[in-house]
Amino acid sequence: MVTFAAGDRTGAGYLALPASGNGPGVMVLHAWWGLNSFFRELCERLAGAGFVAFAPDLYQGQTAGTIDEAKALLEQRDLGAMEAIAAGALAYFRAHPAVRGDGIAALGFSMGAAWATMMASAAPADIQAVVLFYGAEPADFARSRAAYLGHFAEDDEWEPLDGVRQIEADLRAAGKEVTFHIYPGAHHWFFETNRPEYDADAAALAWQRSLDFLREHLQRGVTMSNTPTIKSELLERIHSSYTALERTIAQLRVEQMATPIDGSWSAKDLLAHIATWEHVMLEFHVGGKPFSEVTRLTNVPYGPTPVDQINEAFYERDKDLPLTEVLQAFRGAHQQLLETLNGMSEDDLFRPYTPPGRGPDSAGQLIDWVIGDSYEHYDEHRATLERLLEL
């Protein structure tokens, strides 16, 4: 917890820094429950993904555990004090030495989503991205310079979809970049793990969409480290990317899995490809086994063979495998990856490494090969698989 000046009073909030010590800034604006453990843990989760996260306490220490308690807090709120705290928090966060970039994001939940919307219009030079969770509020959108991402529940008595669609239309009319997602079967507070309305699948998808959006819009003027600096950060990125990939796979019909994409490989082929390279990373790069033994390609040596030629050899080897076997290999390789990483120290991950048969231009750290064959690979091919969903 940190404190900051808020007009003639002192405000407080929760600050979480990434392992690198700096990064793009995300302000988290809590729901009507107050700054409870969920929102503090969310800041830590954002920090694990490379962001500097800050959640001001708009209720000045008060929290609610039930809807009735939250209603009472909302009715008793000191709006003037909340406005001063929000303004002071923004000034404090924008000036924080750990925050990099031309602006920050405001990420708000329900009541906090209304604050995020209002702050983006009140401070257009500071807020360049807004993420809304089941909360939408009219504002002078013409003043805002932000891009907007929204996550809304299909079955929401607190935030009816008619109002959500009107806000979306207003944003478009104001010329803003806006993407609103409706989550089928979800209810208000579906993202919050401490609520009975929590929906794990919808929350995982919303989280990955939010990370993608934040990384896209907060990289202006700042370079985020492509390499995690601690193992927990690596595991967070792998988890987020893999969850998003599995979500995409779940939306594909069986016949789509065998459909060539852009006249090339099918979804099944891409998943076999991901599984194979993950297996190579685990057994060859990490485990030190011979490449031919790992791949069963005795006539394709790793060092002098172009990657495209290796990929084509993998395709020819695996193209006739049944879908069930490919999915089993894909999920099995991921599970083996997690088990391997959990058993490795950070010294193991960050040790200098040059693959056998490669020259000095391939020198780096072992973690570089883990990244390339895990979350970077997931993200690369998820984008291709999602094109099938548009057919």
CSV table of C-alpha atoms in Angstrom, one decimal:
chain,number,residue,atom,x,y,z
A,1,MET,CA,0.0,0.0,0.0
A,2,VAL,CA,1.2,3.5,-0.8
A,3,THR,CA,-0.2,7.0,-0.1
A,4,PHE,CA,-0.5,10.1,-2.2
A,5,ALA,CA,-1.8,13.6,-2.0
A,6,ALA,CA,-5.5,14.0,-2.9
A,7,GLY,CA,-6.5,17.6,-2.6
A,8,ASP,CA,-6.5,18.5,1.1
A,9,ARG,CA,-6.5,14.8,2.1
A,10,THR,CA,-4.3,11.8,1.8
A,11,GLY,CA,-5.3,9.0,-0.5
A,12,ALA,CA,-4.1,5.4,-0.5
A,13,GLY,CA,-3.8,2.6,-3.0
A,14,TYR,CA,-2.1,-0.7,-3.9
A,15,LEU,CA,0.9,-0.6,-6.2
A,16,ALA,CA,2.4,-3.7,-7.9
A,17,LEU,CA,5.6,-3.6,-9.9
A,18,PRO,CA,6.8,-6.1,-12.5
A,19,ALA,CA,10.1,-8.0,-12.0
A,20,SER,CA,11.8,-5.6,-14.4
A,21,GLY,CA,11.0,-2.7,-12.1
A,22,ASN,CA,9.2,-0.7,-14.7
A,23,GLY,CA,6.7,-0.9,-17.5
A,24,PRO,CA,3.4,0.4,-19.0
A,25,GLY,CA,0.9,1.6,-16.4
A,26,VAL,CA,-2.5,0.2,-15.7
A,27,MET,CA,-4.8,1.8,-13.1
A,28,VAL,CA,-7.3,-0.6,-11.6
A,29,LEU,CA,-10.6,0.9,-10.5
A,30,HIS,CA,-12.4,-1.4,-8.0
A,31,ALA,CA,-16.1,-2.3,-8.0
A,32,TRP,CA,-18.5,-1.3,-5.2
A,33,TRP,CA,-17.0,-3.8,-2.9
A,34,GLY,CA,-14.0,-1.5,-2.2
A,35,LEU,CA,-10.3,-2.3,-2.5
A,36,ASN,CA,-10.6,-6.0,-1.4
A,37,SER,CA,-8.1,-8.8,-1.9
A,38,PHE,CA,-9.3,-9.6,-5.4
A,39,PHE,CA,-8.3,-6.2,-6.8
A,40,ARG,CA,-5.0,-6.3,-5.0
A,41,GLU,CA,-4.3,-9.8,-6.4
A,42,LEU,CA,-5.3,-8.5,-9.8
A,43,CYS,CA,-2.6,-5.8,-9.6
A,44,GLU,CA,-0.1,-8.6,-8.8
A,45,ARG,CA,-1.3,-10.6,-11.8
A,46,LEU,CA,-0.9,-7.6,-14.1
A,47,ALA,CA,2.6,-7.0,-12.7
A,48,GLY,CA,3.4,-10.7,-13.5
A,49,ALA,CA,2.4,-9.9,-17.1
A,50,GLY,CA,4.9,-7.0,-17.2
A,51,PHE,CA,2.7,-4.0,-16.3
A,52,VAL,CA,3.0,-1.5,-13.4
A,53,ALA,CA,-0.5,-1.8,-11.8
A,54,PHE,CA,-2.0,0.6,-9.3
A,55,ALA,CA,-5.5,0.4,-7.6
A,56,PRO,CA,-6.5,3.6,-5.7
A,57,ASP,CA,-8.8,3.0,-2.7
A,58,LEU,CA,-11.9,5.1,-3.6
A,59,TYR,CA,-13.7,4.0,-0.3
A,60,GLN,CA,-10.8,5.0,2.0
A,61,GLY,CA,-10.4,1.6,3.7
A,62,GLN,CA,-14.0,0.5,3.7
A,63,THR,CA,-15.0,-2.8,2.0
A,64,ALA,CA,-18.1,-4.8,1.6
A,65,GLY,CA,-18.6,-8.6,1.5
A,66,THR,CA,-22.3,-8.7,0.5
A,67,ILE,CA,-24.5,-6.9,-1.9
A,68,ASP,CA,-26.4,-5.2,0.9
A,69,GLU,CA,-23.2,-4.0,2.5
A,70,ALA,CA,-22.0,-2.7,-0.9
A,71,LYS,CA,-25.3,-0.9,-1.5
A,72,ALA,CA,-24.8,0.8,1.9
A,73,LEU,CA,-21.3,1.9,1.1
A,74,LEU,CA,-22.5,3.3,-2.2
A,75,GLU,CA,-25.3,5.3,-0.6
A,76,GLN,CA,-22.9,6.6,2.1
A,77,ARG,CA,-20.1,7.5,-0.3
A,78,ASP,CA,-18.5,11.0,-0.2
A,79,LEU,CA,-18.5,11.8,-3.9
A,80,GLY,CA,-16.2,14.8,-3.4
A,81,ALA,CA,-13.7,12.7,-1.6
A,82,MET,CA,-13.8,10.0,-4.3
A,83,GLU,CA,-13.2,12.6,-7.0
A,84,ALA,CA,-10.2,14.0,-5.2
A,85,ILE,CA,-8.8,10.6,-4.6
A,86,ALA,CA,-9.3,9.6,-8.3
A,87,ALA,CA,-7.6,12.8,-9.5
A,88,GLY,CA,-4.8,12.5,-6.9
A,89,ALA,CA,-4.2,8.8,-7.8
A,90,LEU,CA,-4.0,9.7,-11.5
A,91,ALA,CA,-1.4,12.4,-10.9
A,92,TYR,CA,0.6,10.2,-8.6
A,93,PHE,CA,0.6,7.3,-11.0
A,94,ARG,CA,1.4,9.3,-14.1
A,95,ALA,CA,4.4,10.7,-12.3
A,96,HIS,CA,5.6,7.4,-10.8
A,97,PRO,CA,9.2,6.7,-12.0
A,98,ALA,CA,8.3,3.0,-12.8
A,99,VAL,CA,5.6,3.9,-15.3
A,100,ARG,CA,6.8,4.1,-18.9
A,101,GLY,CA,5.0,5.3,-22.0
A,102,ASP,CA,2.9,8.2,-23.3
A,103,GLY,CA,-0.1,7.3,-21.2
A,104,ILE,CA,-1.7,4.7,-19.0
A,105,ALA,CA,-4.7,2.4,-19.2
A,106,ALA,CA,-7.8,2.6,-16.9
A,107,LEU,CA,-9.3,-0.9,-16.1
A,108,GLY,CA,-12.5,-0.7,-14.2
A,109,PHE,CA,-15.1,-3.1,-12.8
A,110,SER,CA,-18.8,-2.2,-12.5
A,111,MET,CA,-18.7,1.0,-10.5
A,112,GLY,CA,-15.0,1.3,-11.3
A,113,ALA,CA,-15.8,1.0,-15.0
A,114,ALA,CA,-17.9,4.2,-14.7
A,115,TRP,CA,-14.9,5.9,-13.1
A,116,ALA,CA,-12.6,4.6,-15.9
A,117,THR,CA,-15.0,6.0,-18.5
A,118,MET,CA,-15.3,9.4,-16.8
A,119,MET,CA,-11.6,9.7,-16.2
A,120,ALA,CA,-10.7,9.0,-19.8
A,121,SER,CA,-12.8,12.0,-20.9
A,122,ALA,CA,-11.6,14.2,-18.0
A,123,ALA,CA,-7.9,13.4,-18.6
A,124,PRO,CA,-7.6,12.6,-22.3
A,125,ALA,CA,-3.8,13.3,-22.4
A,126,ASP,CA,-3.2,10.7,-19.7
A,127,ILE,CA,-5.4,7.8,-20.5
A,128,GLN,CA,-4.9,6.1,-23.8
A,129,ALA,CA,-6.7,2.8,-23.2
A,130,VAL,CA,-9.8,1.8,-21.3
A,131,VAL,CA,-11.0,-1.7,-20.3
A,132,LEU,CA,-14.5,-2.0,-19.0
A,133,PHE,CA,-15.8,-5.0,-17.1
A,134,TYR,CA,-19.6,-5.1,-16.8
A,135,GLY,CA,-20.0,-1.4,-16.4
A,136,ALA,CA,-20.7,1.4,-18.9
A,137,GLU,CA,-21.3,5.1,-18.3
A,138,PRO,CA,-22.3,8.0,-20.6
A,139,ALA,CA,-19.5,10.6,-21.0
A,140,ASP,CA,-18.2,13.3,-23.3
A,141,PHE,CA,-16.5,10.7,-25.5
A,142,ALA,CA,-15.5,13.4,-28.0
A,143,ARG,CA,-12.9,14.6,-25.4
A,144,SER,CA,-11.4,11.2,-24.9
A,145,ARG,CA,-8.4,10.0,-26.9
A,146,ALA,CA,-8.6,6.4,-25.6
A,147,ALA,CA,-9.3,3.1,-27.3
A,148,TYR,CA,-12.0,1.0,-25.5
A,149,LEU,CA,-12.4,-2.7,-24.8
A,150,GLY,CA,-15.5,-3.9,-23.0
A,151,HIS,CA,-16.4,-7.2,-21.3
A,152,PHE,CA,-20.1,-7.7,-20.6
A,153,ALA,CA,-22.4,-10.5,-19.4
A,154,GLU,CA,-25.3,-11.8,-21.4
A,155,ASP,CA,-27.5,-12.2,-18.4
A,156,ASP,CA,-26.9,-9.1,-16.3
A,157,GLU,CA,-29.6,-7.5,-14.2
A,158,TRP,CA,-27.2,-4.7,-13.1
A,159,GLU,CA,-26.0,-3.6,-16.6
A,160,PRO,CA,-28.7,-4.3,-19.3
A,161,LEU,CA,-27.4,-5.0,-22.7
A,162,ASP,CA,-29.5,-2.2,-24.3
A,163,GLY,CA,-27.5,0.3,-22.3
A,164,VAL,CA,-24.2,-1.4,-23.2
A,165,ARG,CA,-25.1,-1.3,-26.9
A,166,GLN,CA,-26.0,2.4,-26.6
A,167,ILE,CA,-22.6,3.3,-25.1
A,168,GLU,CA,-20.9,1.3,-27.8
A,169,ALA,CA,-22.9,3.2,-30.5
A,170,ASP,CA,-22.0,6.5,-28.8
A,171,LEU,CA,-18.3,5.6,-28.8
A,172,ARG,CA,-18.4,4.7,-32.5
A,173,ALA,CA,-20.3,7.9,-33.2
A,174,ALA,CA,-17.5,9.8,-31.5
A,175,GLY,CA,-15.0,8.1,-33.7
A,176,LYS,CA,-13.4,6.0,-31.0
A,177,GLU,CA,-11.8,2.6,-31.5
A,178,VAL,CA,-14.1,0.3,-29.6
A,179,THR,CA,-14.6,-3.5,-29.2
A,180,PHE,CA,-17.3,-4.8,-26.8
A,181,HIS,CA,-17.6,-8.5,-26.1
A,182,ILE,CA,-20.7,-10.2,-24.7
A,183,TYR,CA,-20.1,-13.4,-22.8
A,184,PRO,CA,-22.9,-16.0,-23.3
A,185,GLY,CA,-24.5,-17.3,-20.1
A,186,ALA,CA,-22.3,-15.1,-17.9
A,187,HIS,CA,-23.5,-12.8,-15.1
A,188,HIS,CA,-22.4,-9.6,-13.5
A,189,TRP,CA,-19.1,-10.0,-11.6
A,190,PHE,CA,-18.2,-13.0,-13.8
A,191,PHE,CA,-14.5,-12.1,-13.7
A,192,GLU,CA,-14.1,-11.9,-9.9
A,193,THR,CA,-12.8,-15.1,-8.4
A,194,ASN,CA,-14.3,-14.4,-5.0
A,195,ARG,CA,-17.9,-14.1,-6.3
A,196,PRO,CA,-20.4,-16.9,-6.8
A,197,GLU,CA,-21.0,-15.5,-10.3
A,198,TYR,CA,-17.4,-16.2,-11.3
A,199,ASP,CA,-17.2,-18.0,-14.7
A,200,ALA,CA,-13.8,-19.5,-15.2
A,201,ASP,CA,-14.0,-19.9,-19.0
A,202,ALA,CA,-15.4,-16.4,-19.6
A,203,ALA,CA,-12.8,-14.9,-17.2
A,204,ALA,CA,-9.9,-16.6,-18.9
A,205,LEU,CA,-11.0,-15.4,-22.3
A,206,ALA,CA,-11.6,-11.8,-21.0
A,207,TRP,CA,-8.2,-11.8,-19.4
A,208,GLN,CA,-6.3,-12.8,-22.5
A,209,ARG,CA,-8.3,-10.3,-24.6
A,210,SER,CA,-7.4,-7.6,-22.1
A,211,LEU,CA,-3.7,-8.5,-22.1
A,212,ASP,CA,-3.6,-8.4,-25.9
A,213,PHE,CA,-5.4,-5.0,-25.9
A,214,LEU,CA,-3.2,-3.5,-23.2
A,215,ARG,CA,0.0,-4.7,-24.9
A,216,GLU,CA,-1.2,-3.3,-28.2
A,217,HIS,CA,-2.2,0.2,-26.9
A,218,LEU,CA,0.4,0.8,-24.2
A,219,GLN,CA,3.5,-0.1,-26.3
A,220,ARG,CA,3.5,3.4,-27.9
A,221,GLY,CA,6.6,5.1,-26.5
A,222,VAL,CA,7.7,2.1,-24.4
A,223,THR,CA,9.4,-1.2,-25.0
A,224,MET,CA,8.1,-4.0,-22.9
A,225,SER,CA,10.7,-6.7,-22.2
A,226,ASN,CA,10.1,-9.8,-24.4
A,227,THR,CA,11.9,-11.9,-21.9
A,228,PRO,CA,10.4,-12.5,-18.5
A,229,THR,CA,12.9,-11.9,-15.7
A,230,ILE,CA,11.6,-14.4,-13.3
A,231,LYS,CA,10.1,-17.9,-13.6
A,232,SER,CA,6.6,-16.8,-12.2
A,233,GLU,CA,6.3,-14.2,-15.0
A,234,LEU,CA,7.2,-16.9,-17.6
A,235,LEU,CA,4.6,-19.2,-16.2
A,236,GLU,CA,2.0,-16.4,-16.2
A,237,ARG,CA,2.5,-15.7,-19.9
A,238,ILE,CA,2.5,-19.4,-20.8
A,239,HIS,CA,-0.8,-19.9,-18.8
A,240,SER,CA,-2.5,-16.9,-20.4
A,241,SER,CA,-1.5,-17.8,-24.0
A,242,TYR,CA,-2.3,-21.5,-23.6
A,243,THR,CA,-5.7,-20.8,-22.1
A,244,ALA,CA,-6.6,-18.5,-25.0
A,245,LEU,CA,-5.5,-21.1,-27.5
A,246,GLU,CA,-7.6,-23.8,-25.9
A,247,ARG,CA,-10.5,-21.4,-25.9
A,248,THR,CA,-10.1,-21.0,-29.6
A,249,ILE,CA,-9.8,-24.8,-30.2
A,250,ALA,CA,-13.0,-25.3,-28.2
A,251,GLN,CA,-14.9,-23.1,-30.6
A,252,LEU,CA,-13.9,-25.1,-33.7
A,253,ARG,CA,-16.1,-27.8,-35.1
A,254,VAL,CA,-14.5,-31.2,-35.9
A,255,GLU,CA,-14.8,-30.5,-39.7
A,256,GLN,CA,-13.1,-27.2,-39.3
A,257,MET,CA,-10.1,-28.8,-37.6
A,258,ALA,CA,-9.4,-30.6,-40.9
A,259,THR,CA,-10.0,-27.5,-43.1
A,260,PRO,CA,-6.9,-26.1,-44.8
A,261,ILE,CA,-6.3,-22.5,-43.8
A,262,ASP,CA,-5.6,-20.2,-46.7
A,263,GLY,CA,-4.9,-23.3,-48.8
A,264,SER,CA,-2.2,-24.5,-46.5
A,265,TRP,CA,-2.1,-26.5,-43.3
A,266,SER,CA,-5.3,-27.3,-41.3
A,267,ALA,CA,-5.9,-26.6,-37.6
A,268,LYS,CA,-5.0,-30.2,-36.8
A,269,ASP,CA,-1.7,-29.8,-38.7
A,270,LEU,CA,-0.9,-26.6,-36.7
A,271,LEU,CA,-1.6,-28.2,-33.4
A,272,ALA,CA,0.7,-31.2,-34.3
A,273,HIS,CA,3.3,-28.6,-35.3
A,274,ILE,CA,3.0,-26.8,-32.0
A,275,ALA,CA,3.2,-30.1,-30.0
A,276,THR,CA,6.3,-31.2,-32.0
A,277,TRP,CA,8.3,-28.1,-31.4
A,278,GLU,CA,7.3,-28.1,-27.7
A,279,HIS,CA,8.6,-31.7,-27.5
A,280,VAL,CA,11.8,-30.6,-29.3
A,281,MET,CA,12.3,-27.8,-26.8
A,282,LEU,CA,11.8,-30.1,-23.8
A,283,GLU,CA,13.8,-33.1,-25.0
A,284,PHE,CA,16.4,-31.5,-27.2
A,285,HIS,CA,17.1,-27.9,-25.9
A,286,VAL,CA,16.3,-28.6,-22.2
A,287,GLY,CA,16.9,-32.4,-22.0
A,288,GLY,CA,20.0,-32.5,-24.3
A,289,LYS,CA,18.9,-35.6,-26.3
A,290,PRO,CA,20.0,-35.9,-29.9
A,291,PHE,CA,17.7,-34.2,-32.4
A,292,SER,CA,17.2,-37.3,-34.5
A,293,GLU,CA,16.2,-39.3,-31.5
A,294,VAL,CA,13.7,-36.7,-30.4
A,295,THR,CA,12.1,-36.2,-33.8
A,296,ARG,CA,12.6,-39.6,-35.5
A,297,LEU,CA,14.0,-37.6,-38.5
A,298,THR,CA,17.3,-39.4,-39.2
A,299,ASN,CA,18.0,-37.6,-42.4
A,300,VAL,CA,17.2,-34.0,-41.2
A,301,PRO,CA,20.1,-32.7,-39.1
A,302,TYR,CA,19.1,-29.7,-36.9
A,303,GLY,CA,22.0,-27.3,-37.4
A,304,PRO,CA,22.5,-27.0,-41.2
A,305,THR,CA,18.8,-27.6,-42.1
A,306,PRO,CA,16.5,-24.6,-42.8
A,307,VAL,CA,13.6,-24.4,-40.4
A,308,ASP,CA,11.1,-24.5,-43.3
A,309,GLN,CA,12.5,-27.8,-44.4
A,310,ILE,CA,12.3,-29.2,-40.9
A,311,ASN,CA,8.7,-28.0,-40.6
A,312,GLU,CA,7.8,-29.7,-43.9
A,313,ALA,CA,9.5,-32.9,-42.7
A,314,PHE,CA,7.4,-32.8,-39.5
A,315,TYR,CA,4.2,-32.2,-41.6
A,316,GLU,CA,4.9,-35.2,-43.8
A,317,ARG,CA,5.5,-37.3,-40.7
A,318,ASP,CA,2.3,-36.3,-38.9
A,319,LYS,CA,-0.2,-35.2,-41.5
A,320,ASP,CA,-2.2,-38.5,-41.4
A,321,LEU,CA,-2.4,-38.7,-37.6
A,322,PRO,CA,-6.0,-38.8,-36.3
A,323,LEU,CA,-7.3,-35.7,-34.6
A,324,THR,CA,-7.6,-37.4,-31.2
A,325,GLU,CA,-4.0,-38.4,-31.3
A,326,VAL,CA,-2.9,-34.9,-32.2
A,327,LEU,CA,-4.9,-33.3,-29.4
A,328,GLN,CA,-3.5,-35.8,-26.9
A,329,ALA,CA,0.0,-35.0,-28.1
A,330,PHE,CA,-0.7,-31.2,-27.9
A,331,ARG,CA,-2.0,-31.3,-24.4
A,332,GLY,CA,0.5,-33.9,-23.2
A,333,ALA,CA,3.4,-31.7,-24.4
A,334,HIS,CA,2.0,-28.7,-22.6
A,335,GLN,CA,1.5,-30.7,-19.3
A,336,GLN,CA,5.1,-32.0,-19.7
A,337,LEU,CA,6.3,-28.4,-20.2
A,338,LEU,CA,4.6,-27.2,-16.9
A,339,GLU,CA,6.1,-30.2,-15.0
A,340,THR,CA,9.5,-29.5,-16.4
A,341,LEU,CA,9.4,-25.8,-15.6
A,342,ASN,CA,8.2,-26.3,-12.1
A,343,GLY,CA,11.3,-28.5,-11.5
A,344,MET,CA,13.7,-26.0,-12.9
A,345,SER,CA,15.5,-23.3,-11.1
A,346,GLU,CA,15.8,-19.7,-12.4
A,347,ASP,CA,19.5,-20.4,-12.8
A,348,ASP,CA,18.6,-23.3,-15.2
A,349,LEU,CA,16.3,-21.1,-17.2
A,350,PHE,CA,18.6,-18.2,-17.6
A,351,ARG,CA,21.8,-20.1,-18.3
A,352,PRO,CA,23.7,-19.2,-21.5
A,353,TYR,CA,22.8,-21.6,-24.3
A,354,THR,CA,23.7,-22.2,-27.9
A,355,PRO,CA,21.8,-25.1,-29.6
A,356,PRO,CA,24.0,-28.0,-30.8
A,357,GLY,CA,25.0,-27.5,-34.5
A,358,ARG,CA,24.3,-23.7,-34.4
A,359,GLY,CA,26.8,-20.9,-34.6
A,360,PRO,CA,27.4,-17.9,-32.3
A,361,ASP,CA,24.5,-16.0,-33.9
A,362,SER,CA,22.2,-18.4,-32.1
A,363,ALA,CA,23.7,-17.8,-28.7
A,364,GLY,CA,21.4,-16.7,-25.9
A,365,GLN,CA,19.8,-18.1,-22.9
A,366,LEU,CA,17.8,-21.3,-22.5
A,367,ILE,CA,14.6,-19.3,-21.7
A,368,ASP,CA,14.7,-17.9,-25.2
A,369,TRP,CA,14.0,-21.3,-26.7
A,370,VAL,CA,11.3,-22.0,-24.0
A,371,ILE,CA,9.5,-18.8,-24.9
A,372,GLY,CA,9.8,-19.4,-28.7
A,373,ASP,CA,8.2,-22.8,-28.4
A,374,SER,CA,5.6,-22.0,-25.8
A,375,TYR,CA,3.6,-18.7,-25.5
A,376,GLU,CA,5.1,-17.0,-28.6
A,377,HIS,CA,4.2,-20.1,-30.6
A,378,TYR,CA,0.7,-20.3,-29.1
A,379,ASP,CA,0.0,-16.6,-29.9
A,380,GLU,CA,1.3,-16.9,-33.5
A,381,HIS,CA,-0.9,-19.8,-34.4
A,382,ARG,CA,-4.0,-18.8,-32.4
A,383,ALA,CA,-4.3,-15.8,-34.7
A,384,THR,CA,-4.3,-18.2,-37.7
A,385,LEU,CA,-6.9,-20.5,-36.1
A,386,GLU,CA,-9.2,-17.7,-35.3
A,387,ARG,CA,-9.6,-17.0,-39.0
A,388,LEU,CA,-11.5,-20.3,-39.1
A,389,LEU,CA,-14.1,-18.9,-36.7
A,390,GLU,CA,-15.0,-16.3,-39.4
A,391,LEU,CA,-15.8,-18.9,-42.0
